[in-house]
Coordinates of C-alpha atoms and ligand atoms in Angstrom, one line a residue:
Chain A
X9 CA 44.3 182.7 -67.3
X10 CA 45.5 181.4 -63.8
X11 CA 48.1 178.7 -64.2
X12 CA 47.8 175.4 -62.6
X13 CA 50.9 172.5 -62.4
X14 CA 49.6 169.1 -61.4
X15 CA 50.3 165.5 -61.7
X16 CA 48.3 163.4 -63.8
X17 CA 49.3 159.3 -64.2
X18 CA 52.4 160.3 -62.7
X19 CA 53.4 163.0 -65.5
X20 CA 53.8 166.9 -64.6
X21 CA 51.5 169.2 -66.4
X22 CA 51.7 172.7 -66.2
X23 CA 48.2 174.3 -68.0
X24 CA 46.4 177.3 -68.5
X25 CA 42.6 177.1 -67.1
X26 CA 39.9 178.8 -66.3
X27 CA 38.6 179.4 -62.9
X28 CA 35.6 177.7 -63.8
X29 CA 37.4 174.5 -65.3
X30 CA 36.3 171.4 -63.9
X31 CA 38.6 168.4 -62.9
X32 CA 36.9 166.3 -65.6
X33 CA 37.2 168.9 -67.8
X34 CA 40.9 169.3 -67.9
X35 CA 41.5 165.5 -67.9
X36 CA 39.2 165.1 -70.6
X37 CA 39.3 168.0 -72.8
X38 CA 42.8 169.4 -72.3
X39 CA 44.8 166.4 -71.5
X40 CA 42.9 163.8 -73.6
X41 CA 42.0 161.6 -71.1
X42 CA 38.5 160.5 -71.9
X43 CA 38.4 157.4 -69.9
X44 CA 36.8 159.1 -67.2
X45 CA 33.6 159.8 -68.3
X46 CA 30.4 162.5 -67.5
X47 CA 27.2 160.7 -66.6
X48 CA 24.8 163.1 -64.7
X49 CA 25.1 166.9 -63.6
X50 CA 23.9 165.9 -59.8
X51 CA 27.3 164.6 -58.6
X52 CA 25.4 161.4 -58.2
X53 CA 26.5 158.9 -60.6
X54 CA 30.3 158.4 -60.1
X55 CA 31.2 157.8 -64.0
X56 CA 33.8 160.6 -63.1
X57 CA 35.5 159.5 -60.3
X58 CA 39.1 159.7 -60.1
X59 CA 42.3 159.8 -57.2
X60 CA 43.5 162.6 -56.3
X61 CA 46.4 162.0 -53.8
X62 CA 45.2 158.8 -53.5
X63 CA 41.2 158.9 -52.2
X64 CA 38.7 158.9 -54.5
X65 CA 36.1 162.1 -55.8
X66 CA 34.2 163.4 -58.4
X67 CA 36.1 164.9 -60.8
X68 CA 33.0 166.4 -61.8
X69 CA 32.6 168.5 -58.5
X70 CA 36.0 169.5 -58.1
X71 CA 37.3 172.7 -60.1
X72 CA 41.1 172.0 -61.7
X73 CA 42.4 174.9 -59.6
X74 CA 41.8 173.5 -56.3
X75 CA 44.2 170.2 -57.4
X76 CA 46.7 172.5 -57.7
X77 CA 50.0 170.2 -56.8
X78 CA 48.1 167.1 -56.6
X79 CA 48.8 163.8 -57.5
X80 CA 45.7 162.4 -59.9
X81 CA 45.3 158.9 -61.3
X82 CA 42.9 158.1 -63.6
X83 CA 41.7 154.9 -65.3
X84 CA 44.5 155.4 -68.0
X85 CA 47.3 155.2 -65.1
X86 CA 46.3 152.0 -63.7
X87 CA 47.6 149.5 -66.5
X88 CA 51.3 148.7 -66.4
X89 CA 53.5 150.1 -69.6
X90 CA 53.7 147.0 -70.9
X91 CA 49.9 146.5 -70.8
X92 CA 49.4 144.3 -67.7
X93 CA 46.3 145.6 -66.1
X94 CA 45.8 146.3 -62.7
X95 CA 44.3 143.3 -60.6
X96 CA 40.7 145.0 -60.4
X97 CA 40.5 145.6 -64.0
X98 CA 41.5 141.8 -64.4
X99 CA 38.7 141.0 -62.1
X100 CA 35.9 143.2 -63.6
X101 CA 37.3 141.4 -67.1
X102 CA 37.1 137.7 -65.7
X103 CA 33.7 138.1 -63.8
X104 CA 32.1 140.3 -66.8
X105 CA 31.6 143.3 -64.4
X106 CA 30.0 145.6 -67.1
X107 CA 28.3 145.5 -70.1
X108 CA 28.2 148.7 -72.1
X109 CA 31.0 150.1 -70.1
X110 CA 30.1 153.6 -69.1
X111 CA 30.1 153.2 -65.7
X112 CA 33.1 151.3 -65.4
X113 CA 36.4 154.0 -65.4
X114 CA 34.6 155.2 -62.3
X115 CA 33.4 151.6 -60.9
X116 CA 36.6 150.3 -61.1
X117 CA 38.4 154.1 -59.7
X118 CA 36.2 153.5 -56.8
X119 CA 37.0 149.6 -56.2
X120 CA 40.7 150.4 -55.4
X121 CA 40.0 152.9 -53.4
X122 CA 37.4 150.6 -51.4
X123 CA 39.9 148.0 -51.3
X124 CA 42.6 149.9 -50.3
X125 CA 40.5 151.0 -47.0
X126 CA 39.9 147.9 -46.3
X127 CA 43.1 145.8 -45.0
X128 CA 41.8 144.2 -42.9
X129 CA 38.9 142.8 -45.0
X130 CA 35.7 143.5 -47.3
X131 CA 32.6 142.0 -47.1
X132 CA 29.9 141.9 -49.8
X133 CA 27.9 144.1 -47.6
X134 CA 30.5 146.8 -46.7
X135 CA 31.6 146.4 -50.6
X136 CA 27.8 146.9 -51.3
X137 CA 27.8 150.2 -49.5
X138 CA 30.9 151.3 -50.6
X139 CA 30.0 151.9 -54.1
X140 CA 27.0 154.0 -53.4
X141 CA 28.1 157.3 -54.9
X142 CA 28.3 155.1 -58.3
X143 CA 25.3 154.1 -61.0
X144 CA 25.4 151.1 -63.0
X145 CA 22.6 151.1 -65.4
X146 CA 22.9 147.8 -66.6
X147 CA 25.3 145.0 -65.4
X148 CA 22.7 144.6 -62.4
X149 CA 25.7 145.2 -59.8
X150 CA 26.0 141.7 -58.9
X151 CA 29.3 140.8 -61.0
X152 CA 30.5 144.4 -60.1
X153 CA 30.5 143.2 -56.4
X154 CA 32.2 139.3 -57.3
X155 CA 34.8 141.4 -59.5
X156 CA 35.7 143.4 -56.3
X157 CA 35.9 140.5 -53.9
X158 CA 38.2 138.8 -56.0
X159 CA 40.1 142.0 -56.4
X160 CA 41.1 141.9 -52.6
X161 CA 43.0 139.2 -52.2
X162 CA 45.2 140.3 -55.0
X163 CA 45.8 143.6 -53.7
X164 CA 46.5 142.8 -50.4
X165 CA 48.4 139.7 -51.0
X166 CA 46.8 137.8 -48.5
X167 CA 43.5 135.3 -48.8
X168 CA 40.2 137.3 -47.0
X169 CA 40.4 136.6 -43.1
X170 CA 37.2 134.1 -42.8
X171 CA 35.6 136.4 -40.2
X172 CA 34.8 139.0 -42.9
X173 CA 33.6 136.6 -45.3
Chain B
X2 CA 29.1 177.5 -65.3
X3 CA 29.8 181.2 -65.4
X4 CA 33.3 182.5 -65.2
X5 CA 34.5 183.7 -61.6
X6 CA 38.1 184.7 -60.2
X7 CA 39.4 182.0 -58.0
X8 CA 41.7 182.9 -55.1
X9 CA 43.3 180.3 -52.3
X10 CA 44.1 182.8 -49.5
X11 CA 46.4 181.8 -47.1
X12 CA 45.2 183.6 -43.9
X13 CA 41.9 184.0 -42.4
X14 CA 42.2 187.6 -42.3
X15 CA 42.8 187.6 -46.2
X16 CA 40.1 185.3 -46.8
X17 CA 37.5 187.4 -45.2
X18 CA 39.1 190.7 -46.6
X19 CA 38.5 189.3 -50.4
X20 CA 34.9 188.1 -49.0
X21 CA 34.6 191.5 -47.5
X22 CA 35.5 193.3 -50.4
X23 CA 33.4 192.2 -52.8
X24 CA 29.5 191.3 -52.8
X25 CA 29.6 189.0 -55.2
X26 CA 32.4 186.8 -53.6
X27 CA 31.2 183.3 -52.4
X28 CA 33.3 180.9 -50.7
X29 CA 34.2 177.7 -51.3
X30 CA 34.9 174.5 -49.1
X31 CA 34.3 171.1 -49.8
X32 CA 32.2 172.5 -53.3
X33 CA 29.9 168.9 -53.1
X34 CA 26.7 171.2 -52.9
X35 CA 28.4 174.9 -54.2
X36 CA 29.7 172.9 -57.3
X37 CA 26.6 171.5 -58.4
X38 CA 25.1 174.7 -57.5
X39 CA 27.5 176.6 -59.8
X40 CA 27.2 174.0 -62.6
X41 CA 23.3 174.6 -62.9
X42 CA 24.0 178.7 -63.2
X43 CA 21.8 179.6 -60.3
X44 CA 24.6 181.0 -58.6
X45 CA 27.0 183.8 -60.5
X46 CA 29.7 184.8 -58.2
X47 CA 32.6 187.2 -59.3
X48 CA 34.9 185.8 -57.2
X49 CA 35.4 182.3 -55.4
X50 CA 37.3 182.0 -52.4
X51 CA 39.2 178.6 -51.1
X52 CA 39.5 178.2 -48.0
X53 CA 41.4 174.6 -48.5
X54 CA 45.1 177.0 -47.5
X55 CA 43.5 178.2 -44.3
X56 CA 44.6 175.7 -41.9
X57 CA 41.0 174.8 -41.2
X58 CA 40.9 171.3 -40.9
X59 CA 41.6 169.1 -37.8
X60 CA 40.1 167.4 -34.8
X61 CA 41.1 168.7 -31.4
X62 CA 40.4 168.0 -27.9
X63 CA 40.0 171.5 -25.9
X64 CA 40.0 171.1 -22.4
X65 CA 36.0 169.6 -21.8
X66 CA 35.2 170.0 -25.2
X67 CA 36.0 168.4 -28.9
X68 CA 37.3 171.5 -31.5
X69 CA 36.4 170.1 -35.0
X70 CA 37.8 172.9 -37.4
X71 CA 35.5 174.1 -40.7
X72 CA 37.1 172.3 -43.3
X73 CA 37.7 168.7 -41.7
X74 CA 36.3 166.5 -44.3
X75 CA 32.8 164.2 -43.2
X76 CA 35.3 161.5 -44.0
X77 CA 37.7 162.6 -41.4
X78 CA 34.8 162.7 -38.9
X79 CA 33.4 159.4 -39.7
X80 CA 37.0 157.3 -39.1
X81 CA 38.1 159.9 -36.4
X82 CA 38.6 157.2 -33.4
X83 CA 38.5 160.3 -30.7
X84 CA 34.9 161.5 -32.3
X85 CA 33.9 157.5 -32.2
X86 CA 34.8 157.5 -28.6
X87 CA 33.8 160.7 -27.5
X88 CA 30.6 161.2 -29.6
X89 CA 29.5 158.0 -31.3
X90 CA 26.1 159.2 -32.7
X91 CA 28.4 162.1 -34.5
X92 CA 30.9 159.1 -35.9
X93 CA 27.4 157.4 -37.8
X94 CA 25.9 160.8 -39.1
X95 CA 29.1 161.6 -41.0
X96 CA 29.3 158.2 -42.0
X97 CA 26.0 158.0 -43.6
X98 CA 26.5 161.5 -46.1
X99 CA 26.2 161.2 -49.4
X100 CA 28.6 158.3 -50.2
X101 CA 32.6 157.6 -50.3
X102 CA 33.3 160.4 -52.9
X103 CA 31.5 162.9 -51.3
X104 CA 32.8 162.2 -47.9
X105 CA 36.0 162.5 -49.2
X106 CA 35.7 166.3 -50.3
X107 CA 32.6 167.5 -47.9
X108 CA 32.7 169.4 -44.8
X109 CA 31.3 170.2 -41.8
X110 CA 31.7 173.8 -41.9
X111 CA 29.9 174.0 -45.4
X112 CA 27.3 172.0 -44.6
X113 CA 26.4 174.2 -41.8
X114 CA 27.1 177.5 -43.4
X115 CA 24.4 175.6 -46.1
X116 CA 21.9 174.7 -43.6
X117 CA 19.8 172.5 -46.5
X118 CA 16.6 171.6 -44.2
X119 CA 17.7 167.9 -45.4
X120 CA 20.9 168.0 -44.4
X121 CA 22.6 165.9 -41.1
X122 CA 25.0 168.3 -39.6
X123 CA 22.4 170.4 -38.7
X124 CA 20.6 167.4 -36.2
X125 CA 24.1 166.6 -34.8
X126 CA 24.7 170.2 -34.1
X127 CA 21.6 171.4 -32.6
X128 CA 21.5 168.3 -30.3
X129 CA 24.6 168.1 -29.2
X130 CA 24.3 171.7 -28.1
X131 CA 27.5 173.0 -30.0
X132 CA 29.1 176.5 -30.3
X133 CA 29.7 177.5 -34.0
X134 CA 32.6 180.0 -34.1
X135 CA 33.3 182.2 -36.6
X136 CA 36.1 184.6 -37.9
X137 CA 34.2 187.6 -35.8
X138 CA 32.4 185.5 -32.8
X139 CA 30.4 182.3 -31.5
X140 CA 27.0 182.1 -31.8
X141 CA 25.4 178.5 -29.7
X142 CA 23.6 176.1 -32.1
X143 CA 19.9 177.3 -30.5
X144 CA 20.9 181.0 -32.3
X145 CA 22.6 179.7 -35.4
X146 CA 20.1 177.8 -37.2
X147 CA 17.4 180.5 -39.1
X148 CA 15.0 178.5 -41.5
X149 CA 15.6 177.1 -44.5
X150 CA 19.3 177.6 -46.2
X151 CA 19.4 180.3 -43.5
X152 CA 21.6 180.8 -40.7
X153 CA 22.7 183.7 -38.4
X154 CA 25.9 184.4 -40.7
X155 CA 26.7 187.4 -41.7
X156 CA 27.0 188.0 -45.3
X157 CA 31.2 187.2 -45.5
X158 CA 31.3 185.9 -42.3
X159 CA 33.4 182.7 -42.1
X160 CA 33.1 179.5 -40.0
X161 CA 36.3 178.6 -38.6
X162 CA 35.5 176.0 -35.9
X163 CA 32.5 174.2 -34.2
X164 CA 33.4 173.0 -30.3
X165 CA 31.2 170.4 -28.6
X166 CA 30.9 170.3 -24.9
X167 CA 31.8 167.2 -23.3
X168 CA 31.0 165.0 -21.6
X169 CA 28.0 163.4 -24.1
X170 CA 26.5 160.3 -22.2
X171 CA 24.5 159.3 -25.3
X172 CA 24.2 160.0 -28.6
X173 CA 23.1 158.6 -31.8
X174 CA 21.4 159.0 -35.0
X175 CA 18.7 157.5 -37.2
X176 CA 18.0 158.6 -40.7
X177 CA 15.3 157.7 -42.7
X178 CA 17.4 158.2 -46.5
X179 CA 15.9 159.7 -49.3
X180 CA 17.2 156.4 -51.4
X181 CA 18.2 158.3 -55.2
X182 CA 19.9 161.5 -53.1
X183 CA 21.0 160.2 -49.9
X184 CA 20.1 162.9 -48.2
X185 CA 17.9 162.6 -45.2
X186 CA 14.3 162.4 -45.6
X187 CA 13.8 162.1 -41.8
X188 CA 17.0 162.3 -39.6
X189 CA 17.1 162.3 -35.6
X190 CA 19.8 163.4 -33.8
X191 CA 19.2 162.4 -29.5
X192 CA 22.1 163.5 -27.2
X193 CA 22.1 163.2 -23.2
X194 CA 24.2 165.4 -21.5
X195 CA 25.0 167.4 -18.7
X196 CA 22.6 170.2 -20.8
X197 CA 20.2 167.7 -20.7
X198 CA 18.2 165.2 -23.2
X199 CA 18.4 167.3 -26.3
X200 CA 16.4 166.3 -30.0
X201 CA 16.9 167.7 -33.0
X202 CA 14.5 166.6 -36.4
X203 CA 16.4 167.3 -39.5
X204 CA 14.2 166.5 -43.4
X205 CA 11.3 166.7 -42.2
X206 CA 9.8 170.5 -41.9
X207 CA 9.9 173.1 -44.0
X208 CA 12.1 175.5 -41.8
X209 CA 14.7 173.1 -41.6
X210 CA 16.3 171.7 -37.9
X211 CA 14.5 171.5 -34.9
X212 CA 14.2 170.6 -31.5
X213 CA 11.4 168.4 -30.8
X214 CA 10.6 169.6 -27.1
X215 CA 7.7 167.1 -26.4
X216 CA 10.1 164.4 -26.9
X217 CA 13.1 165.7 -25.1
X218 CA 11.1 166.1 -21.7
X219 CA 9.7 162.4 -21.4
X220 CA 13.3 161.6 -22.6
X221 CA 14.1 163.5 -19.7
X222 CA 11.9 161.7 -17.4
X223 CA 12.8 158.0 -18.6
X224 CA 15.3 157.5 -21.5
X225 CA 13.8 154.5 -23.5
X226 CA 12.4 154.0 -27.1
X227 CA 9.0 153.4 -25.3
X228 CA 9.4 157.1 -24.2
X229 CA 8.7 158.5 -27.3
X230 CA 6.5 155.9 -29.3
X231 CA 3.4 157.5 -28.6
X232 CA 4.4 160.9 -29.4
X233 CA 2.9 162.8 -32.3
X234 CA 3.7 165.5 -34.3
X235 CA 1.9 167.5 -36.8
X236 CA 2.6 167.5 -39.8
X237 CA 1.2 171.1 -40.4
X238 CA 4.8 172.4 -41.0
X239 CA 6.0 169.7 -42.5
X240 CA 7.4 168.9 -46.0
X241 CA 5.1 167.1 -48.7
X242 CA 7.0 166.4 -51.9
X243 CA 7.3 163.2 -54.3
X244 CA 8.9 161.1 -52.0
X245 CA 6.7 161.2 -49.1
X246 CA 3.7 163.1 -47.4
X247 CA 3.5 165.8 -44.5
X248 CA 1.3 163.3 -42.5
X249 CA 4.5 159.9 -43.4
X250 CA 7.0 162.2 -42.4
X251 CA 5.7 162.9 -39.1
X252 CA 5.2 159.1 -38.7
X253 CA 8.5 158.8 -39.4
X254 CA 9.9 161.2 -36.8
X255 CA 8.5 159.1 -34.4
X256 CA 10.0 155.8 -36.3
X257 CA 13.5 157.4 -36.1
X258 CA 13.4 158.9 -32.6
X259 CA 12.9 155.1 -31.3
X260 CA 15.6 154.1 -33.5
X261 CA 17.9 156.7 -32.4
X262 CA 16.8 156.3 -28.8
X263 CA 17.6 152.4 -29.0
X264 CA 20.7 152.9 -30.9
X265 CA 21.7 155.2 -28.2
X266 CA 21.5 152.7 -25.6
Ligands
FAD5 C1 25.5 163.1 -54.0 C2 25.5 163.9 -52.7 C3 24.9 163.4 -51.6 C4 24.8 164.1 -50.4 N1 24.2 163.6 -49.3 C5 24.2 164.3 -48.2 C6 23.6 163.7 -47.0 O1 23.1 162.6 -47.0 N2 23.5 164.5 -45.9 C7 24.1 165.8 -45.8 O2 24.0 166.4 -44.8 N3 24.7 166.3 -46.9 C8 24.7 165.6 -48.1 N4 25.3 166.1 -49.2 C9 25.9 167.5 -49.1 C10 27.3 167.4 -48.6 O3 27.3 167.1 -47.2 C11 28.1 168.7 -48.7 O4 29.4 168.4 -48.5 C12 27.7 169.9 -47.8 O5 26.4 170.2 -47.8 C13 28.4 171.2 -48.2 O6 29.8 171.1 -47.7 P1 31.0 171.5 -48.6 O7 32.2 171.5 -47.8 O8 30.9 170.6 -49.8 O9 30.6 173.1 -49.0 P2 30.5 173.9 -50.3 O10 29.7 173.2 -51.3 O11 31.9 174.3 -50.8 O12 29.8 175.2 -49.8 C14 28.4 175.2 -49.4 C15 28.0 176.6 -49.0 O13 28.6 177.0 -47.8 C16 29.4 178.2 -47.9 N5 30.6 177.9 -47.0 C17 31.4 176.8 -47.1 N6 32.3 176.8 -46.1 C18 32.0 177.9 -45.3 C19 32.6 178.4 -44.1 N7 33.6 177.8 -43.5 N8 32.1 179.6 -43.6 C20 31.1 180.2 -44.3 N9 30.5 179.7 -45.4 C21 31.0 178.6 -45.9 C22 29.8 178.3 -49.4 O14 30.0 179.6 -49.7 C23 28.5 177.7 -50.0 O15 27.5 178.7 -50.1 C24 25.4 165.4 -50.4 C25 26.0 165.9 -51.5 C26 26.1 165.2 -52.7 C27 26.7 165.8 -53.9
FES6 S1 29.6 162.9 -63.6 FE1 28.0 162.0 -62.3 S2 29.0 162.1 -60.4 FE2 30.5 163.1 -61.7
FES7 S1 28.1 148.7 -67.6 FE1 26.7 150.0 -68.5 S2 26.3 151.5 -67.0 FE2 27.5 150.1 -66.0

C-alpha cells in the first residue's frame, strides 16, 4: 500500500492507505478523528470540511494521497491544550449556533476560513453566501450567521469597519 | 469506491505516457465532479493520474492574450485581480461555482475536459472565443465543445492551458442557479470583442453549450438588454427535468441574456 506522511493538528503522520482512501476516511477511521463528520455522498453538505494548508474543502472529495505533505486542521486542532476554545467555537456556544450538532465541525471549519478572507470586513450577506457549500438541518441558520459575526471582531482584533455593517 | 493505482507524475510527458499506456487510466484534477463520480462506482479506473505535480496552475498575461493554465483553481480565477480587470464577466462565473469548498479544489481545465451541459466554463469559454491547448495541439472553443460530456479530446489527451484573446470590451454573465446543486439551470455567457458579439447558453439544452446566433447579430447591431428581449428560442432541444420545463428554460434564456447584457454595460 502507497505510503503517505502528512500533518494533521500539527502532528506528523506517516500511514499506509489505499489509493482509494478518502480524506475523511483517514481522519476518521485511521487517525480517530471523528469530529469531522459524513453527511451526504453529493459533496454538498459540508459536514466534512476541513483545512488543508489553510483553505477550506471537503474532506469527503479529496483522496488522502493527494494531501500528501499537507498541513490539515480539523475541528479537534482548533481548541487550545489547556481547553480554551477557539473564538468561533465560543461564539457558536454563546449564540446557540446548533442544535443537534451534526453540521457544526464543518459549520464552524468553514467560519474561520470565511473570516479569515475577510479582513477587511463581513457582512451578513457575504457571510450568508459564504457558507453555501454547508447544510444545517435544523438551527434555521440564523444564529449560525450572529455566531460568525461576532466571531470577526475577535479574530481580527479590531471592531467591524461600519461600512461593512 | 473501487480500488485504482494512484500516480502524481511530475512531467507532462509522464503524465500522458501513464494515460497513454493504459485504457483504463483516468485523470484527476480538482476531483469535485471525478470524486463523486468515483464514490458512486460508475466509474472503475485502474489507474488515477494527478496532475496537481504538473506545474499547471497559474495566470499569465501572453502578449494580447490571458494564459490560464489547467489546474488553476475557480477560486484563483474568481480573486485573480488581472482576470477582474481584463475579463470581468470571467471573474463572476468562477465566483458563482459550486461554493467556497469547491472553488477551493475545482478547476478550469476539468470542468472543460467534463463538459457537463450545466456547467459555466463552457459559456465563458465559447463566448469569449478561447483556444484550449492541449499536450498534442489547440483546438478554438467553436471545435472543442461536442455535445453532452463530450468534447473533441482524444482519449488521454491532456489540457494544459486555455488562452483568451484580448482585448474583451464587455463581458459578463447571468446564471439562473439550480438552488439544491448550484449548478446552472440557465447560464449566459455575452462577450464583445474584436471577434465580435459572441453568446454562449450553457443549462439549458440537451447538447450542452451553445452559441445563440439570433441573439449575437442584433447584439451586433445595437448592444442593449432591449436587443434581445423579444427574442425566442425553442425549446425543442431543450432540457425538461424536475426543476423546470423545456418551454421555462427557453424563457429563461431570454431573462438571463438581458441580465447578462445589462450587467455588461
Ligand atoms: C457541490 C458542487 C457544486 C458545483 N457547482 C458547479 C457550478 O455551479 N458550475 C460548474 O460549472 N461546476 C460546478 N461544479 C463542478 C466543479 O466546477 C468541478 O470542479 C468541475 O466540474 C471539474 O473540475 P475538477 O478540477 O474538479 O475535475 P475532476 O473532477 O478532477 O475531473 C473531471 C473530469 O475531467 C478530466 N480531466 C480533469 N482535468 C483534465 C485535464 N487537464 N485534461 C484532460 N482531462 C482532464 C478527469 O479525468 C475527469 O474525467 C460543482 C461541483 C460540486 C461538487
Ligand atoms: S460529506 Fe457532505 S460534503 Fe462532504
Ligand atoms: S445543528 Fe443539526 S444539522 Fe446543524
Amino acid at each position: 500500500m502507497p505510503q503517505l506522511s502528512l500533518t494533521v493538528n500539527g502532528k506528523s503522520h506517516a500511514v499506509e492507505v489505499e489509493g482509494r482512501t478518502l480524506l475523511v476516511e483517514l481522519l476518521r477511521e485511521k487517525l480517530g478523528l471523528t469530529g469531522t463528520h459524513i453527511g451526504c455522498d453529493t459533496s454538498q453538505c459540508g459536514a466534512c470540511v476541513v483545512h488543508v494548508d489553510g483553505r477550506s474543502i471537503k474532506s469527503c472529495t479529496m483522496l488522502a494521497l493527494q494531501a500528501e505533505g499537507a498541513s490539515v486542521t480539523t475541528i479537534e486542532g482548533l481548541a487550545k491544550p489547556d481547553g480554551t476554545l477557539h473564538p468561533m467555537q465560543e461564539m457558536f456556544r454563546e449564540h446557540h449556533a446548533l442544535q443537534c450538532g451534526f453540521c457544526t465541525p464543518g459549520m464552524v471549519m468553514s467560519a474561520i476560513d470565511l473570516v479569515q478572507m475577510h479582513p477587511d470586513g463581513l457582512t451578513e450577506h457575504e457571510i450568508r453566501e459564504g457558507l453555501e457549500g454547508n447544510l444545517c438541518r435544523c438551527t434555521g441558520y440564523h444564529n449560525i450567521v450572529k455566531a460568525i459575526a461576532a466571531a470577526w471582531p475577535l479574530m481580527h482584533g479590531k471592531q467591524v469597519p461600519a461600512a461593512a455593517e | 469506491m473501487y480500488e485504482f493505482t494512484y500516480h502524481k507524475p511530475t512531467s507532462i510527458a509522464d503524465a500522458v505516457k501513464l494515460l497513454g499506456a493504459d485504457a483504463d487510466a483516468k485523470a484527476l484534477a480538482g476531483g469535485q465532479t471525478f470524486i463523486p463520480v468515483l464514490k458512486q462506482r460508475l466509474n472503475k479506473p485502474s489507474a488515477v493520474i494527478d496532475l496537481a505535480g504538473l506545474g499547471l496552475s497559474g495566470i499569465r498575461a501572453e502578449g494580447n492574450r490571458v494564459v490560464i493554465g489547467a489546474m488553476t483553481t475557480h477560486h484563483a480565477i474568481a480573486t485573480s485581480p488581472d482576470i477582474a480587470k481584463a475579463i470581468p464577466g470571467l471573474t463572476t462565473m468562477a465566483g458563482w461555482i459550486g461554493d467556497t469548498q469547491v472553488r477551493h479544489r475545482g478547476t478550469m481545465g476539468g470542468s472543460l475536459a467534463n463538459n457537463d451541459p450545466t456547467a459555466c466554463y463552457p459559456a465563458a469559454v465559447l463566448a469569449l472565443n478561447a483556444t484550449i491547448r492541449t499536450d498534442k495541439r489547440s483546438i478554438a472553443a467553436d471545435d472543442y465543445f461536442q455535445g453532452m460530456f463530450t468534447t473533441a479530446l482524444e482519449p488521454g489527451e491532456l489540457i494544459t492551458e486555455i488562452e483568451f484573446p484580448l482585448p474583451v470590451e464587455k463581458s459578463a454573465y447571468a446564471k439562473f442557479r439550480n438552488p439544491a446543486s448550484r449548478y446552472a439551470m440557465v447560464g449566459v455567457f455575452v462577450a464583445k470583442s474584436s471577434a465580435g458579439v459572441r453568446v454562449a447558453i450553457t443549462g439549458a439544452a440537451q447538447n450542452g453549450v451553445f452559441r445563440h446566433k439570433e441573439m449575437e447579430e442584433a447584439l451586433g447591431k445595437s448592444w442593449s438588454p432591449d436587443a434581445v428581449a423579444k427574442i425566442k428560442t425553442s425549446p425543442e432541444a431543450l432540457n425538461s427535468d424536475i426543476h423546470g420545463s423545456a418551454e421555462y428554460r427557453a424563457h429563461l434564456i431570454t431573462v438571463m441574456a438581458k441580465r447578462a447584457v445589462a450587467a455588461a454595460g
